PDB file of C-alpha atoms in Angstrom:
ATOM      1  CA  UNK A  15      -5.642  -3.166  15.257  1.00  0.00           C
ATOM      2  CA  UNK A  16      -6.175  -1.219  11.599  1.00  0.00           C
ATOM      3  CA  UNK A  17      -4.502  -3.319   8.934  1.00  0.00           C
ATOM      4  CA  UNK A  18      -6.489  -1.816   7.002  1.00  0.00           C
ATOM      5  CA  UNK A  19      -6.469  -3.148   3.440  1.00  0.00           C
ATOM      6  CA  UNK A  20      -6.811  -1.070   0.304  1.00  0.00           C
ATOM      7  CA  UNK A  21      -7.257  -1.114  -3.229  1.00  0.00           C
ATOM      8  CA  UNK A  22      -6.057   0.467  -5.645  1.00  0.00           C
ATOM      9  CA  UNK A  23      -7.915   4.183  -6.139  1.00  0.00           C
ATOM     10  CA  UNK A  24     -10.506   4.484  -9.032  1.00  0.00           C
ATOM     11  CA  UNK A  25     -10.555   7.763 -10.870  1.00  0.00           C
ATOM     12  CA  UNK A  26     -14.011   7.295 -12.434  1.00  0.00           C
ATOM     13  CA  UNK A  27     -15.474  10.200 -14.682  1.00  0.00           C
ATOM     14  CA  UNK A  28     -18.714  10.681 -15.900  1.00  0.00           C
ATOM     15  CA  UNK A  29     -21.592  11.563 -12.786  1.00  0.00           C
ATOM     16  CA  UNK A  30     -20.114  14.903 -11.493  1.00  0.00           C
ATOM     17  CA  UNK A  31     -20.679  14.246  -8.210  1.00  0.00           C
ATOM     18  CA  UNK A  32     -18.309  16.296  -5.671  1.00  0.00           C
ATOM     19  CA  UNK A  33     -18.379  16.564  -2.098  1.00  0.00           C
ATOM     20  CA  UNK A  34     -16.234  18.093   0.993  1.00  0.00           C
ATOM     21  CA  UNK A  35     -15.167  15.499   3.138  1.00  0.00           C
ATOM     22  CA  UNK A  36     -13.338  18.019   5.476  1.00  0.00           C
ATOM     23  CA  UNK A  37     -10.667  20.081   4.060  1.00  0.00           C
ATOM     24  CA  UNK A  38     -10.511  17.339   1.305  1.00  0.00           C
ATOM     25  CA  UNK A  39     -13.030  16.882  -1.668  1.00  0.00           C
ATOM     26  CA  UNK A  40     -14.234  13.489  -2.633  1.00  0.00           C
ATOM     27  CA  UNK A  41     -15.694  12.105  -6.235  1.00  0.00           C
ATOM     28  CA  UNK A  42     -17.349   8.787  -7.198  1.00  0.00           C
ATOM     29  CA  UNK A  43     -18.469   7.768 -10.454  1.00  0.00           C
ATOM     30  CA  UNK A  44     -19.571   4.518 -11.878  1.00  0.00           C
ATOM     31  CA  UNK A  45     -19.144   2.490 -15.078  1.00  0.00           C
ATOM     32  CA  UNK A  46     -15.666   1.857 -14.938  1.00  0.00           C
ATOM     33  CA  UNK A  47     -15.190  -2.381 -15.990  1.00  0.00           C
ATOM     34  CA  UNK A  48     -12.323  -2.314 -13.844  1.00  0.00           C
ATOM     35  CA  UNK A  49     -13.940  -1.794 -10.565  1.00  0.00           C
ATOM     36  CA  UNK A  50     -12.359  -3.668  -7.860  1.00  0.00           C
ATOM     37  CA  UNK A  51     -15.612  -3.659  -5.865  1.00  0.00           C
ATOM     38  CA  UNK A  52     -16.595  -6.993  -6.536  1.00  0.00           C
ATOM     39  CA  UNK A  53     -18.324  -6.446  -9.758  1.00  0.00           C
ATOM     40  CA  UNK A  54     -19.644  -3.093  -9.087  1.00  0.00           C
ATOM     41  CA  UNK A  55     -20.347  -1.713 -12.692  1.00  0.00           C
ATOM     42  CA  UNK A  56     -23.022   0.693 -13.646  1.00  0.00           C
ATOM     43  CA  UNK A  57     -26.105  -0.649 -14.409  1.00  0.00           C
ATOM     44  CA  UNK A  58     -28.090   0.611 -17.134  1.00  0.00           C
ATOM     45  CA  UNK A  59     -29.139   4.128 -16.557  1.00  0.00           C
ATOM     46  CA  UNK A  60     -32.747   3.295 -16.032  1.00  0.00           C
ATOM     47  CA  UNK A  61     -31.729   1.131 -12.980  1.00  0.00           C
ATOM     48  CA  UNK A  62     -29.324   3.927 -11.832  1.00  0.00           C
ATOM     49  CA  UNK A  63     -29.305   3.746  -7.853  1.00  0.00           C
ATOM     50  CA  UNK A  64     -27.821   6.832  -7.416  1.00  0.00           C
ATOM     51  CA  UNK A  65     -30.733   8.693  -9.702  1.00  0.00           C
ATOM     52  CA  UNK A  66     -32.880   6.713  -7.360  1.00  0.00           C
ATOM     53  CA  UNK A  67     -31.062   7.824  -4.165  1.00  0.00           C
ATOM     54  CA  UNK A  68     -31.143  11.972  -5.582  1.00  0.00           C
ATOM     55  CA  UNK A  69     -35.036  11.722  -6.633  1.00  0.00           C
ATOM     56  CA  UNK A  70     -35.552  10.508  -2.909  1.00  0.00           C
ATOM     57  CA  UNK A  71     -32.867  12.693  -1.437  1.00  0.00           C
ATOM     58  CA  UNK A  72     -31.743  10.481   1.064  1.00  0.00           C
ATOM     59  CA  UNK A  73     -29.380   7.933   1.169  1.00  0.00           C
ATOM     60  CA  UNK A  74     -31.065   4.445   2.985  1.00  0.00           C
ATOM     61  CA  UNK A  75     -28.612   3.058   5.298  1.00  0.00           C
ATOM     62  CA  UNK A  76     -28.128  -0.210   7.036  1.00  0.00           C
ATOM     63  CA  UNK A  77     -27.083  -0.034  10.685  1.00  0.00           C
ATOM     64  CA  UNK A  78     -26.262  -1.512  13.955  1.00  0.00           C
ATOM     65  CA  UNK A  79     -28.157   0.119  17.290  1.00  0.00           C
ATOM     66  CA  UNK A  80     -25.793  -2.261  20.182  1.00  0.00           C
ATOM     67  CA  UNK A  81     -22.451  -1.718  19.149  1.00  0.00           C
ATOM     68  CA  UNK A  82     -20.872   1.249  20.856  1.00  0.00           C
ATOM     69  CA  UNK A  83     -18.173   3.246  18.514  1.00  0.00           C
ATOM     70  CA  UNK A  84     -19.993   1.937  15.465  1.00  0.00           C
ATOM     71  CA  UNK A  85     -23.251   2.023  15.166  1.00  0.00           C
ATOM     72  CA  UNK A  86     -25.224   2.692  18.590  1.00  0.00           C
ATOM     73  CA  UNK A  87     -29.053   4.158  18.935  1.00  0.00           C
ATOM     74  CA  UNK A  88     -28.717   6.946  22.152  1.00  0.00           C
ATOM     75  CA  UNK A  89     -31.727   6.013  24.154  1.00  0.00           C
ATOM     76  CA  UNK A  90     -31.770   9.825  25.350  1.00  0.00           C
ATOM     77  CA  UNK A  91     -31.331  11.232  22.201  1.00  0.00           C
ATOM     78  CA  UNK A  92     -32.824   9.194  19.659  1.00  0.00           C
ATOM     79  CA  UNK A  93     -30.231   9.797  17.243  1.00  0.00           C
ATOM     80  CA  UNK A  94     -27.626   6.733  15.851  1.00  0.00           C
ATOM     81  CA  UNK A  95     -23.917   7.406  16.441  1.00  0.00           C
ATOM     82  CA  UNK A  96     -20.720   5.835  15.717  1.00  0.00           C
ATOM     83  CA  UNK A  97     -17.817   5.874  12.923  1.00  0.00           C
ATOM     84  CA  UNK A  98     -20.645   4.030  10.802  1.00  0.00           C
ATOM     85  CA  UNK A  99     -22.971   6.428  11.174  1.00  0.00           C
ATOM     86  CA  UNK A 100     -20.525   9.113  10.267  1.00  0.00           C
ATOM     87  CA  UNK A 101     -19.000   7.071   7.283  1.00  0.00           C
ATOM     88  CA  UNK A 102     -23.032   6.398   6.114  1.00  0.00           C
ATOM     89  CA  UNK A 103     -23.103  10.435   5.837  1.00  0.00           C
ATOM     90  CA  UNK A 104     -20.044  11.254   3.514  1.00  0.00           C
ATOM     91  CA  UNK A 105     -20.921   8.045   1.336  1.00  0.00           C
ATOM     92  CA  UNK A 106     -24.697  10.467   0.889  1.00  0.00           C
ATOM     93  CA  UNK A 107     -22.427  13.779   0.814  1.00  0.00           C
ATOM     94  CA  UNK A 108     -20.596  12.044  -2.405  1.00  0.00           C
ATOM     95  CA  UNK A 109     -23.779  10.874  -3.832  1.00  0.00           C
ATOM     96  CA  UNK A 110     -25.860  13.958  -3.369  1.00  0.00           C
ATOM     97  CA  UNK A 111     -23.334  16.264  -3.845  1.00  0.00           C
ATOM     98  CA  UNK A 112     -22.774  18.570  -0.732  1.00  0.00           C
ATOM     99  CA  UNK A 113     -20.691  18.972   1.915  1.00  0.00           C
ATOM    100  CA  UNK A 114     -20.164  16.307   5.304  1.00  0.00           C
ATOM    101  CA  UNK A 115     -21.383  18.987   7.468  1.00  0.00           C
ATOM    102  CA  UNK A 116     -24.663  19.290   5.290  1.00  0.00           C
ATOM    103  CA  UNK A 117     -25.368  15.794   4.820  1.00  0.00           C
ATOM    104  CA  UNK A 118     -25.618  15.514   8.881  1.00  0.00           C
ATOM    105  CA  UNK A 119     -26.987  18.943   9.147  1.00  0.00           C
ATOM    106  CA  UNK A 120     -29.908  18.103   6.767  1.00  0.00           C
ATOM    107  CA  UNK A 121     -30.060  14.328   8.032  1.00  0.00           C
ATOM    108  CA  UNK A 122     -29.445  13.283   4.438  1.00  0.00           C
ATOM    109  CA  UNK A 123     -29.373   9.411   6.259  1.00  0.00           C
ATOM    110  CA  UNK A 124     -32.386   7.584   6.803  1.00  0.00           C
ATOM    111  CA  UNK A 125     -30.955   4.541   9.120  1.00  0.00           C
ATOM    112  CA  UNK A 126     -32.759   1.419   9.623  1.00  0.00           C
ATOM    113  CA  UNK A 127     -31.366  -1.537  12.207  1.00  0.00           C
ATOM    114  CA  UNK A 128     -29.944  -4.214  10.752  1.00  0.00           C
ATOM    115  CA  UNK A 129     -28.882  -7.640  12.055  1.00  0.00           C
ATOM    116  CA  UNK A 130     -26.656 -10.101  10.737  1.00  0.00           C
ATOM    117  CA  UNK A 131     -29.673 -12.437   9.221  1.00  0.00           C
ATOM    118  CA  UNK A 132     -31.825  -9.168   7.814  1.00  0.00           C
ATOM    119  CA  UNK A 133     -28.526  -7.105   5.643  1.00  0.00           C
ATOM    120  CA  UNK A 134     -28.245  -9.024   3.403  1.00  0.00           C
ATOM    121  CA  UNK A 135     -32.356  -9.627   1.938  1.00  0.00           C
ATOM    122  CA  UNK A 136     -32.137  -5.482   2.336  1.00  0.00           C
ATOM    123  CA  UNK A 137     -30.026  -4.676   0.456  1.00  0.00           C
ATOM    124  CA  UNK A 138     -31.563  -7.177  -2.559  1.00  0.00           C
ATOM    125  CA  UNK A 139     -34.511  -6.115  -2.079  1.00  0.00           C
ATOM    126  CA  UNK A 140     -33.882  -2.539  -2.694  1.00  0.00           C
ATOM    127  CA  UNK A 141     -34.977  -1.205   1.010  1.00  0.00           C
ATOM    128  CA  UNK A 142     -31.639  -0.070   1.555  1.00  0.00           C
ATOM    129  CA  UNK A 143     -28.654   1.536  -0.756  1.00  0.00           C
ATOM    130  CA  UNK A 144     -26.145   0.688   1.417  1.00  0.00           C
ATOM    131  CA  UNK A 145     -25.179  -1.604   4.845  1.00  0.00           C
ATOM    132  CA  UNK A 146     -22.329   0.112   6.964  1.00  0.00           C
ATOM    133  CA  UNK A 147     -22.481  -2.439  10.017  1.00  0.00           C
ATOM    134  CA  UNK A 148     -19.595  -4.017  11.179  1.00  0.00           C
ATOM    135  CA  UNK A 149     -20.402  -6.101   7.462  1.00  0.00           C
ATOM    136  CA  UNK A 150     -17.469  -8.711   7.699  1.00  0.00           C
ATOM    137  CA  UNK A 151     -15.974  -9.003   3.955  1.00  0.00           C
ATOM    138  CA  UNK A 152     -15.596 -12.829   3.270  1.00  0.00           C
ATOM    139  CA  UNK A 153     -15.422 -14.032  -0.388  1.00  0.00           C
ATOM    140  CA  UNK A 154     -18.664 -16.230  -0.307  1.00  0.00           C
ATOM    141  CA  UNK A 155     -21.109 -12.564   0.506  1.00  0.00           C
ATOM    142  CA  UNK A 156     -18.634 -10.985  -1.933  1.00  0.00           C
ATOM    143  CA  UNK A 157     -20.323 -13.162  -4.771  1.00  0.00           C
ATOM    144  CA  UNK A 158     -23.990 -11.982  -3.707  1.00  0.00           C
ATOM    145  CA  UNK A 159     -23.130  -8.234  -2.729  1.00  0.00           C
ATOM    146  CA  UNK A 160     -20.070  -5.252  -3.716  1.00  0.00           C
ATOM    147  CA  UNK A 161     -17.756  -4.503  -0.502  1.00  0.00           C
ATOM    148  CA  UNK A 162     -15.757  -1.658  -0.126  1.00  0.00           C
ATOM    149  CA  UNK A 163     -11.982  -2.090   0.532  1.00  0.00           C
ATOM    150  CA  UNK A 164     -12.403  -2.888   4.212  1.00  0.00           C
ATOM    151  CA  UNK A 165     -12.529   0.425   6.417  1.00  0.00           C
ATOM    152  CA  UNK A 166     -11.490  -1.386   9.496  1.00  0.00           C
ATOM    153  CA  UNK A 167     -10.087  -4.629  11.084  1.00  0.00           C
ATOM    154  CA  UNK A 168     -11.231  -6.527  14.050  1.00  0.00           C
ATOM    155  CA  UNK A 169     -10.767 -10.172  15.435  1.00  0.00           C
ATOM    156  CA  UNK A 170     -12.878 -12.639  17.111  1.00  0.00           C
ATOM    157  CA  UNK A 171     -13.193 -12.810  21.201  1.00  0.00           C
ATOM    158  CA  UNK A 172     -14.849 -14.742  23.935  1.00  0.00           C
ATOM    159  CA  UNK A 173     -16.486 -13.497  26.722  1.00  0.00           C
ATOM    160  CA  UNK A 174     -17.519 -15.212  30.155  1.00  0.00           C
ATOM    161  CA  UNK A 175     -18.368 -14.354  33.303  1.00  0.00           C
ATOM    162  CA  UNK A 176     -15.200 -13.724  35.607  1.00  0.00           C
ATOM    163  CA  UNK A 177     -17.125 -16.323  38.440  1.00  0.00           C
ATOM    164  CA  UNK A 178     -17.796 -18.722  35.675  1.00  0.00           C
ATOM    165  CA  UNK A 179     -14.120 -20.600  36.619  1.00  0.00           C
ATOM    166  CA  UNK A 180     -13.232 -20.689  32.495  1.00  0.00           C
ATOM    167  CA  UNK A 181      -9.669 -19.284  32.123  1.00  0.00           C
ATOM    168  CA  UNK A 182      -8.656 -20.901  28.975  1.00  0.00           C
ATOM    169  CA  UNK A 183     -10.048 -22.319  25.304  1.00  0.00           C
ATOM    170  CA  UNK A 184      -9.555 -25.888  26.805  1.00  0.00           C
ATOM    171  CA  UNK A 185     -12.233 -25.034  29.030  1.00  0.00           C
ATOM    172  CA  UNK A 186     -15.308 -24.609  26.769  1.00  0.00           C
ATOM    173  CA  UNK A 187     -15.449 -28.581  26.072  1.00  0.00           C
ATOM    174  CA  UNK A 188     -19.352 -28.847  26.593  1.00  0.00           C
ATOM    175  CA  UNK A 189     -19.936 -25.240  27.210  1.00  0.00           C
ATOM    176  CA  UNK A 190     -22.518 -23.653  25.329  1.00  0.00           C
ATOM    177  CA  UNK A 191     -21.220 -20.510  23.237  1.00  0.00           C
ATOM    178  CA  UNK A 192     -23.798 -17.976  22.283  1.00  0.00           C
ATOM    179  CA  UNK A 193     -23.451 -16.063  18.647  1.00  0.00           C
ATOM    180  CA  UNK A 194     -25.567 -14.063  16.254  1.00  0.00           C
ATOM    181  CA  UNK A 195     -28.011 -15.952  14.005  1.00  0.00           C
ATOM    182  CA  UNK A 196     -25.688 -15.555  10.538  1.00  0.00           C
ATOM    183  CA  UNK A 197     -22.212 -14.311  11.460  1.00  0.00           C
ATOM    184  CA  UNK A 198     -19.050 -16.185  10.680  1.00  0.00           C
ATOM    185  CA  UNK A 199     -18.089 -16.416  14.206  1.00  0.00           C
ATOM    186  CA  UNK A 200     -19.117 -20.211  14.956  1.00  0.00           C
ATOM    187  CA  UNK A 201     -16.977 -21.080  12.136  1.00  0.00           C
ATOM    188  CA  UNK A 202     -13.970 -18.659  13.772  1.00  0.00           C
ATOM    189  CA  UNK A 203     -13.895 -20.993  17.035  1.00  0.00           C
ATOM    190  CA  UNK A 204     -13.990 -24.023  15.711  1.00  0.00           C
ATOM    191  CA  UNK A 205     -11.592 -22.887  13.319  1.00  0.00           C
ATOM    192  CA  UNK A 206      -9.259 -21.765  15.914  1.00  0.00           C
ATOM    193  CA  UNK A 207      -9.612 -24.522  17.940  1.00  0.00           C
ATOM    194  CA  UNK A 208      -8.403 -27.242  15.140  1.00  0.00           C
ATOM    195  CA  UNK A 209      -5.663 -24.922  14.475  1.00  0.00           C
ATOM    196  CA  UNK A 210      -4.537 -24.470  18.034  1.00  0.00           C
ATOM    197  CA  UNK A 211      -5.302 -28.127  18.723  1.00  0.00           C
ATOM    198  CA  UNK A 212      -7.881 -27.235  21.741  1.00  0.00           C
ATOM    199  CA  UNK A 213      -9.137 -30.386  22.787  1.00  0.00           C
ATOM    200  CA  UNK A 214     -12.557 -28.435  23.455  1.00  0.00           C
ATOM    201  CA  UNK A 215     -15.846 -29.373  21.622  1.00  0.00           C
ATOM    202  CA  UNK A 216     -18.458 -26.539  22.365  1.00  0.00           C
ATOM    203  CA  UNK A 217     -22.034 -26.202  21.882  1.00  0.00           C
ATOM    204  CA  UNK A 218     -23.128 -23.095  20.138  1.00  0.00           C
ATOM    205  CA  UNK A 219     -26.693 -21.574  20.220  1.00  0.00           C
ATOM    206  CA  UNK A 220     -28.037 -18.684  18.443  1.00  0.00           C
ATOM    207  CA  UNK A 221     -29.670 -15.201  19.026  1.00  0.00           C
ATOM    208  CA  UNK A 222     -31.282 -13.067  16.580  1.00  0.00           C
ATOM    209  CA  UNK A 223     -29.188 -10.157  18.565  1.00  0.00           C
ATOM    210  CA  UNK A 224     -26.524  -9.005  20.880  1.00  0.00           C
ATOM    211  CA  UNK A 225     -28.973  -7.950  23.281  1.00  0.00           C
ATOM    212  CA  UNK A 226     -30.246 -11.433  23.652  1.00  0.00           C
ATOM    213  CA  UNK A 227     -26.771 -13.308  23.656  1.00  0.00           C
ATOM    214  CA  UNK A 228     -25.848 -10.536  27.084  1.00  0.00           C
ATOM    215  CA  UNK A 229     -28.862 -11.657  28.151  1.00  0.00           C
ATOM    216  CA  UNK A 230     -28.553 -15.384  28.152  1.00  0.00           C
ATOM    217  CA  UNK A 231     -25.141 -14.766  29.532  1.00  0.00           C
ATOM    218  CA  UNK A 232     -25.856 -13.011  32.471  1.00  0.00           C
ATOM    219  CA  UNK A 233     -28.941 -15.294  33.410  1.00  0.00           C
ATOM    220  CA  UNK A 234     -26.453 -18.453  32.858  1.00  0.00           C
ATOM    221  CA  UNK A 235     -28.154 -20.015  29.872  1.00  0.00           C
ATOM    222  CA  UNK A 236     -24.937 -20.152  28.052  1.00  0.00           C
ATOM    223  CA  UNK A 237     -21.526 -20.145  29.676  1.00  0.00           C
ATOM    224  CA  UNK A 238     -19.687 -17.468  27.032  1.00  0.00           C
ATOM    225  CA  UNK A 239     -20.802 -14.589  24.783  1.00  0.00           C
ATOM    226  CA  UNK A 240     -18.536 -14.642  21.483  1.00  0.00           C
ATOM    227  CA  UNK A 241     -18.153 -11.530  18.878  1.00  0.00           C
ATOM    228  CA  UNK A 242     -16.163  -9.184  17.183  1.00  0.00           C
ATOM    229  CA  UNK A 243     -14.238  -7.799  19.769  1.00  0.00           C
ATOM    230  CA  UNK A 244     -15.636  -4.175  18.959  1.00  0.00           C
ATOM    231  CA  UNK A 245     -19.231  -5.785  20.015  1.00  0.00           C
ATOM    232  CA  UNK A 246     -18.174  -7.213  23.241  1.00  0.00           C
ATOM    233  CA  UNK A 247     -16.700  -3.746  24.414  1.00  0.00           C
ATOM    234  CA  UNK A 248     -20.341  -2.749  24.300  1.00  0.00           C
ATOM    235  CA  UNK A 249     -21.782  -5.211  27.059  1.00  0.00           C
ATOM    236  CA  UNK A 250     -17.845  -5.852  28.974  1.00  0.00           C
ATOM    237  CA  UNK A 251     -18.129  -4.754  32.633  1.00  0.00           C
ATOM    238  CA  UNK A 252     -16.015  -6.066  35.816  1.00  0.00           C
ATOM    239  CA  UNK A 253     -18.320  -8.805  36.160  1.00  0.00           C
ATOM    240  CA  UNK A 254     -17.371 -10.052  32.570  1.00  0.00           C
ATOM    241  CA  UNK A 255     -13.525 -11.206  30.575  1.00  0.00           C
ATOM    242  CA  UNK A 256     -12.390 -12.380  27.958  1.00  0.00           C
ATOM    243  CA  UNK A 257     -10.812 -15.664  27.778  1.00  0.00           C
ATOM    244  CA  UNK A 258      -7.045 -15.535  26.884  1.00  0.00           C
ATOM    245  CA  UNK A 259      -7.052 -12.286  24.804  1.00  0.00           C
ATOM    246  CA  UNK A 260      -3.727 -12.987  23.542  1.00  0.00           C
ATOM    247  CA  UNK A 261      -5.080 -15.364  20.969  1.00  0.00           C
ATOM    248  CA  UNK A 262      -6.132 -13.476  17.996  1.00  0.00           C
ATOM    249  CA  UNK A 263      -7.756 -15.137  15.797  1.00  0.00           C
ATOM    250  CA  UNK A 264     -10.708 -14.715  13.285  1.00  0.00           C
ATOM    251  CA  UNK A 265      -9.869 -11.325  11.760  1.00  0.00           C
ATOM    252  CA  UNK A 266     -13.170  -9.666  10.711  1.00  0.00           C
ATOM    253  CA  UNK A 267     -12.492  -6.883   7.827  1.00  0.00           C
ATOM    254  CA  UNK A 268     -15.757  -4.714   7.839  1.00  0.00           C
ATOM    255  CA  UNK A 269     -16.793  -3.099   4.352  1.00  0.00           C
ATOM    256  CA  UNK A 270     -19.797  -0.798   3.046  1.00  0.00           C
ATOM    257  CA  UNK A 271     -22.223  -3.519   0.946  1.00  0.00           C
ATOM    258  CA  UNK A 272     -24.073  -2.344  -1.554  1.00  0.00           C
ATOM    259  CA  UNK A 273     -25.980  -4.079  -4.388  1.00  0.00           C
ATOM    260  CA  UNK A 274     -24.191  -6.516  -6.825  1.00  0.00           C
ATOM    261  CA  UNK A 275     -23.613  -4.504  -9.791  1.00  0.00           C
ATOM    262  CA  UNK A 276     -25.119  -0.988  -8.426  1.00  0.00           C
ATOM    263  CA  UNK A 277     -23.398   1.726  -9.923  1.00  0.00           C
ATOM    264  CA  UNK A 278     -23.430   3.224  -6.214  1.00  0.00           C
ATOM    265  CA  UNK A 279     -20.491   0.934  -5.507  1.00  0.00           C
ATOM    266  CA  UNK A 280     -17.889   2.868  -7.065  1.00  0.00           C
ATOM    267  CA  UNK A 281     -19.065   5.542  -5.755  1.00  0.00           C
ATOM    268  CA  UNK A 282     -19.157   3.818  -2.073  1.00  0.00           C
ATOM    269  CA  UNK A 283     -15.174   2.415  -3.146  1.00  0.00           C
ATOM    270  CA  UNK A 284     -13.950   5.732  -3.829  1.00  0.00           C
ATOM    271  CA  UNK A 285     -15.327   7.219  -0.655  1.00  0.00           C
ATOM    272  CA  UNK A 286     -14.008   4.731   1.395  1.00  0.00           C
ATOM    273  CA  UNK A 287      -9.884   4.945   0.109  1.00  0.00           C
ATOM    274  CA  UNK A 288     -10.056   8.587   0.299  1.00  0.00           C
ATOM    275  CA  UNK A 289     -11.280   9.225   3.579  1.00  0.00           C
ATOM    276  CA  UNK A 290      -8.170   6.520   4.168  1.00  0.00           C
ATOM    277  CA  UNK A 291      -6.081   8.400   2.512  1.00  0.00           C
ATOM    278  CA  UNK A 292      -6.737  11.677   4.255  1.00  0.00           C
ATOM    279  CA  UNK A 293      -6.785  11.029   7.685  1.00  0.00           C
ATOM    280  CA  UNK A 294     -10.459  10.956   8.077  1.00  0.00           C
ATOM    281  CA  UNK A 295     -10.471   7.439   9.378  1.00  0.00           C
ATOM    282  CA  UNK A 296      -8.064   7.092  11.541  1.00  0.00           C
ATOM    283  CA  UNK A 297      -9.467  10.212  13.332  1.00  0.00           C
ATOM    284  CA  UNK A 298     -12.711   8.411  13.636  1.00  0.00           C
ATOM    285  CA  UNK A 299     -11.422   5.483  14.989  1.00  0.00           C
ATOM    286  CA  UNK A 300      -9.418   7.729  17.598  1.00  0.00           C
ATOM    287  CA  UNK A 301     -12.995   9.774  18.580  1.00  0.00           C
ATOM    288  CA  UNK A 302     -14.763   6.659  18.341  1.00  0.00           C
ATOM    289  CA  UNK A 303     -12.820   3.545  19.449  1.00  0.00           C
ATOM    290  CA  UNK A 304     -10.259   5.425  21.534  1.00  0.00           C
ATOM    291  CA  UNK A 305      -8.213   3.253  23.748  1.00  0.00           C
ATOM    292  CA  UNK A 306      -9.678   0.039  21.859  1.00  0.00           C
ATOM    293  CA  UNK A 307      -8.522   1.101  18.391  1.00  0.00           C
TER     294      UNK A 307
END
């Protein structure tokens, strides 16, 4: 489930940064006009976030904490872990110059939890360089933040309880459908639905996290839990299904946000297509995602 879109690779000179990412080096520069990041040119070199990133020496990162494979906080270790959290450590190798290994040796990350209504007012607000968090690219955020060419490619699904008696879309007419507070998935269903000509009309109600929306699920306060299909692996169990799986729909391509014009965003950009281009990904997504990828 990749389909991984790309853009074309930016060979941007000018910050010298270099960094191992495995047997493979990676450089990012900014200032180039022709950034494909959304409008991610250098600022002027007073505002420079990546001078503000090496005077702190750490890179501020925006992450999940519930979604296994991406971003997930081990409650016996304490530490975050995931392809997010791995991909949030060569973006601060390439900015601060050393290797993969070092940046995770050194903890060159600071990660703070992010949900779906809090990314966004981070990132403008200069509390965090970058958000790696299953970050849907959709062209309305693409006017208020820079994406990276998407790293990864999920879809939309719907999860019930197996002893709830819904087997198909047609059965949600009057169910109530919890989402996140701020995702696109709302939007996704109904979308599908006048598509597919589902003669359903749900009611949706929101949570301020994934968590909460299990929750509610599991208590019966609302009849189905929907998601990227990468979150609902987190909470699925053989109490819970999703409804007719064969209907893809909603395709959610997750990039690296940073701030709208930062000259970190080439930086981010370049990261991204060469750790596509090497192999780096996909073996994430294989020690990660496994049998879901």
């Amino acid at each position: 489930m990749k389909n991984i879109s790309r853009r074309n690779f930016l060979q941007v000179c000018g910050l010298g940064i270099v960094a191992a990412a495995g047997a493979s080096a990676l450089s990012g520069c900014g200032g180039d006009s022709g950034s494909t990041t959304g409008g991610g040119s250098s600022t002027a070199s007073g505002d420079s976030k990546i001078q503000t990133i090496k005077d702190r020496g750490k890179l501020n990162c925006g992450v999940k904490a519930d979604v296994l494979g991406y971003g997930y906080l081990n409650t016996e270790t304490n530490e975050y872990e995931g392809l997010e959290i791995d991909l949030c450590y060569q973006v601060a190798a390439a900015v601060l110059g050393v290797s993969y290994d070092e940046a995770k040796e050194q903890k060159l990350c600071e990660f703070t939890t992010v949900t779906p209504k809090t990314r966004g007012p981070l990132i403008d607000n200069d509390s965090l360089d970058i958000v790696c968090a299953t970050y849907t690219i959709t062209p309305e955020r693409e006017e208020d933040w820079d994406f990276s060419t998407s790293y990864r490619t999920d879809s939309v699904g719907i999860m019930v309880m197996k002893s709830s008696g819904i087997a198909e879309m047609a059965d949600f007419d009057g169910k109530i459908i919890g989402v996140s507070q701020g995702s696109t998935t709302k939007d996704a269903i109904l979308t599908m639905f006048e598509e597919k000509e589902i003669g359903a009309t749900p009611e949706f109600k929101e949570y301020p996290d994934y968590p909460s929306i299990n929750s509610a699920l599991e208590s019966g306060n609302i009849d189905a839990f929907a998601m990227d299909r990468s979150t609902l692996n987190t909470y699925m169990n053989d109490q819970k299904e999703l409804v007719q799986p064969d209907i893809e729909f909603g395709t959610q391509d997750y990039g690296i946000a940073t701030k709208k014009g930062s000259d970190l965003s080439d930086v981010v950009e370049n990261t991204v297509i060469e750790l596509l281009d090497n192999g780096w990904m996909d073996e994430e997504i294989s020690t990660w995602l496994g049998a879901s990828a």
